[in-house]
mmCIF file of C-alpha atoms in Angstrom:
data_model
loop_
_atom_site.group_PDB
_atom_site.id
_atom_site.type_symbol
_atom_site.label_atom_id
_atom_site.label_comp_id
_atom_site.label_asym_id
_atom_site.label_seq_id
_atom_site.Cartn_x
_atom_site.Cartn_y
_atom_site.Cartn_z
ATOM 1 C CA MET A 116 -13.432 -7.967 12.003
ATOM 2 C CA LEU A 117 -9.844 -6.829 12.032
ATOM 3 C CA TYR A 118 -7.581 -9.049 14.037
ATOM 4 C CA GLY A 119 -3.924 -9.443 14.802
ATOM 5 C CA LYS A 120 -1.182 -7.040 15.923
ATOM 6 C CA PRO A 121 0.080 -4.952 13.070
ATOM 7 C CA LYS A 122 3.833 -5.506 12.312
ATOM 8 C CA TYR A 123 4.087 -2.144 10.662
ATOM 9 C CA VAL A 124 2.615 1.088 12.123
ATOM 10 C CA SER A 125 3.191 4.697 10.862
ATOM 11 C CA LYS A 126 4.726 7.106 13.385
ATOM 12 C CA SER A 127 1.610 9.117 13.713
ATOM 13 C CA ILE A 128 -0.355 6.177 15.425
ATOM 14 C CA LYS A 129 0.388 5.933 19.069
ATOM 15 C CA ARG A 130 -1.885 3.097 20.174
ATOM 16 C CA PRO A 131 -2.600 0.704 17.374
ATOM 17 C CA ALA A 132 -4.586 -1.749 19.550
ATOM 18 C CA LYS A 133 -6.937 1.034 20.367
ATOM 19 C CA VAL A 134 -7.357 2.093 16.799
ATOM 20 C CA ILE A 135 -8.165 -1.447 15.699
ATOM 21 C CA LYS A 136 -10.836 -1.730 18.489
ATOM 22 C CA LYS A 137 -12.501 1.447 17.413
ATOM 23 C CA LEU A 138 -12.435 0.472 13.747
ATOM 24 C CA ASN A 139 -13.987 -2.814 14.619
ATOM 25 C CA SER A 140 -16.876 -1.028 16.419
ATOM 26 C CA GLY A 141 -17.389 1.439 13.467
ATOM 27 C CA LYS A 142 -16.886 4.441 15.740
ATOM 28 C CA LEU A 143 -13.437 5.586 14.197
ATOM 29 C CA SER A 144 -13.320 6.343 10.499
ATOM 30 C CA ILE A 145 -11.316 9.342 9.197
ATOM 31 C CA GLY A 146 -7.649 9.546 9.273
ATOM 32 C CA TYR A 147 -6.569 5.862 9.361
ATOM 33 C CA TYR A 148 -5.700 3.264 6.712
ATOM 34 C CA VAL A 149 -5.551 -0.338 7.262
ATOM 35 C CA ILE A 150 -3.163 -2.655 5.476
ATOM 36 C CA THR A 151 -4.374 -6.282 5.155
ATOM 37 C CA TYR A 152 -3.549 -9.438 3.230
ATOM 38 C CA SER A 153 -5.309 -9.558 -0.043
ATOM 39 C CA ASN A 154 -7.596 -12.488 -0.850
ATOM 40 C CA ASN A 155 -6.110 -15.183 -3.044
ATOM 41 C CA THR A 156 -3.083 -13.109 -4.161
ATOM 42 C CA GLU A 157 0.386 -12.377 -2.975
ATOM 43 C CA MET A 158 -0.480 -8.711 -2.715
ATOM 44 C CA LEU A 159 -1.668 -6.434 0.076
ATOM 45 C CA ASP A 160 -4.847 -4.307 0.331
ATOM 46 C CA ILE A 161 -5.195 -0.748 1.706
ATOM 47 C CA TYR A 162 -8.557 0.101 3.220
ATOM 48 C CA PRO A 163 -9.491 3.635 4.389
ATOM 49 C CA GLY A 164 -10.969 3.638 7.889
ATOM 50 C CA TYR A 165 -14.224 5.001 6.787
ATOM 51 C CA VAL A 166 -15.127 1.656 5.045
ATOM 52 C CA PHE A 167 -15.347 0.076 8.532
ATOM 53 C CA LYS A 168 -18.468 2.198 9.304
ATOM 54 C CA GLN A 169 -20.297 -0.358 6.988
ATOM 55 C CA GLN A 170 -21.374 -3.641 8.626
ATOM 56 C CA PHE A 171 -20.172 -5.589 5.659
ATOM 57 C CA PHE A 172 -16.553 -4.633 6.171
ATOM 58 C CA ARG A 173 -16.743 -5.153 9.946
ATOM 59 C CA ASP A 174 -18.102 -8.550 9.403
ATOM 60 C CA MET A 175 -15.178 -9.662 7.101
ATOM 61 C CA ASP A 176 -12.241 -11.440 8.946
ATOM 62 C CA MET A 177 -9.080 -9.424 7.921
ATOM 63 C CA MET A 178 -5.677 -9.964 9.295
ATOM 64 C CA VAL A 179 -4.044 -6.463 9.973
ATOM 65 C CA VAL A 180 -0.479 -6.192 8.681
ATOM 66 C CA GLY A 181 -0.106 -2.337 9.006
ATOM 67 C CA LEU A 182 -1.823 0.792 10.179
ATOM 68 C CA ALA A 183 -1.117 4.219 8.662
ATOM 69 C CA GLY A 184 -2.367 7.676 9.481
ATOM 70 C CA SER A 185 -2.594 8.744 5.827
ATOM 71 C CA LYS A 186 -2.608 7.313 2.290
ATOM 72 C CA SER A 187 0.880 8.281 1.635
ATOM 73 C CA ASP A 188 1.924 6.683 4.861
ATOM 74 C CA ALA A 189 0.240 3.495 3.849
ATOM 75 C CA PHE A 190 2.194 3.460 0.563
ATOM 76 C CA ASP A 191 5.448 4.094 2.500
ATOM 77 C CA LEU A 192 4.663 1.194 4.826
ATOM 78 C CA ILE A 193 4.133 -1.139 1.816
ATOM 79 C CA ALA A 194 7.313 0.031 0.315
ATOM 80 C CA LYS A 195 9.113 -0.673 3.545
ATOM 81 C CA ILE A 196 7.493 -4.174 3.690
ATOM 82 C CA ALA A 197 8.692 -4.860 0.205
ATOM 83 C CA GLU A 198 12.275 -3.676 0.979
ATOM 84 C CA ASP A 199 12.398 -5.822 4.191
ATOM 85 C CA SER A 200 11.108 -8.832 2.258
ATOM 86 C CA LEU A 201 13.771 -8.449 -0.495
ATOM 87 C CA ALA A 202 16.442 -7.962 2.184
ATOM 88 C CA LYS A 203 15.477 -10.964 4.299
ATOM 89 C CA THR A 204 14.191 -13.475 1.773
ATOM 90 C CA GLY A 205 15.683 -12.435 -1.537
ATOM 91 C CA GLU A 206 12.238 -12.213 -3.087
ATOM 92 C CA CYS A 207 9.410 -9.701 -3.027
ATOM 93 C CA ASN A 208 6.720 -12.208 -1.793
ATOM 94 C CA LEU A 209 5.046 -10.046 0.828
ATOM 95 C CA LYS A 210 2.628 -12.461 2.127
ATOM 96 C CA LYS A 211 5.213 -15.146 2.628
ATOM 97 C CA TYR A 212 7.671 -12.717 4.268
ATOM 98 C CA LEU A 213 4.946 -11.460 6.652
ATOM 99 C CA LEU A 214 4.031 -15.028 7.644
ATOM 100 C CA LEU A 215 7.600 -15.911 8.669
#
């Protein structure tokens, strides 16, 4: 299950809460990318929306960091997160920055 309010959202997504709700139900699949914390690392994961049609992914608890309307938007959001992290903390520890 996806949870949390994304801190970073691409401009093409108008209602992020509605998108997360539909992804959790398995109804929405194409045209969205979800950025989450990676397990046991300081990195982030990008999941295409279609993986949430599978029950396995819907059963996993994932904290949403960002939502993007395309793969390139997802990469741009991660670059923005890295830039913000470096500017505010002086290091590129994305997980630590996002948990502030």
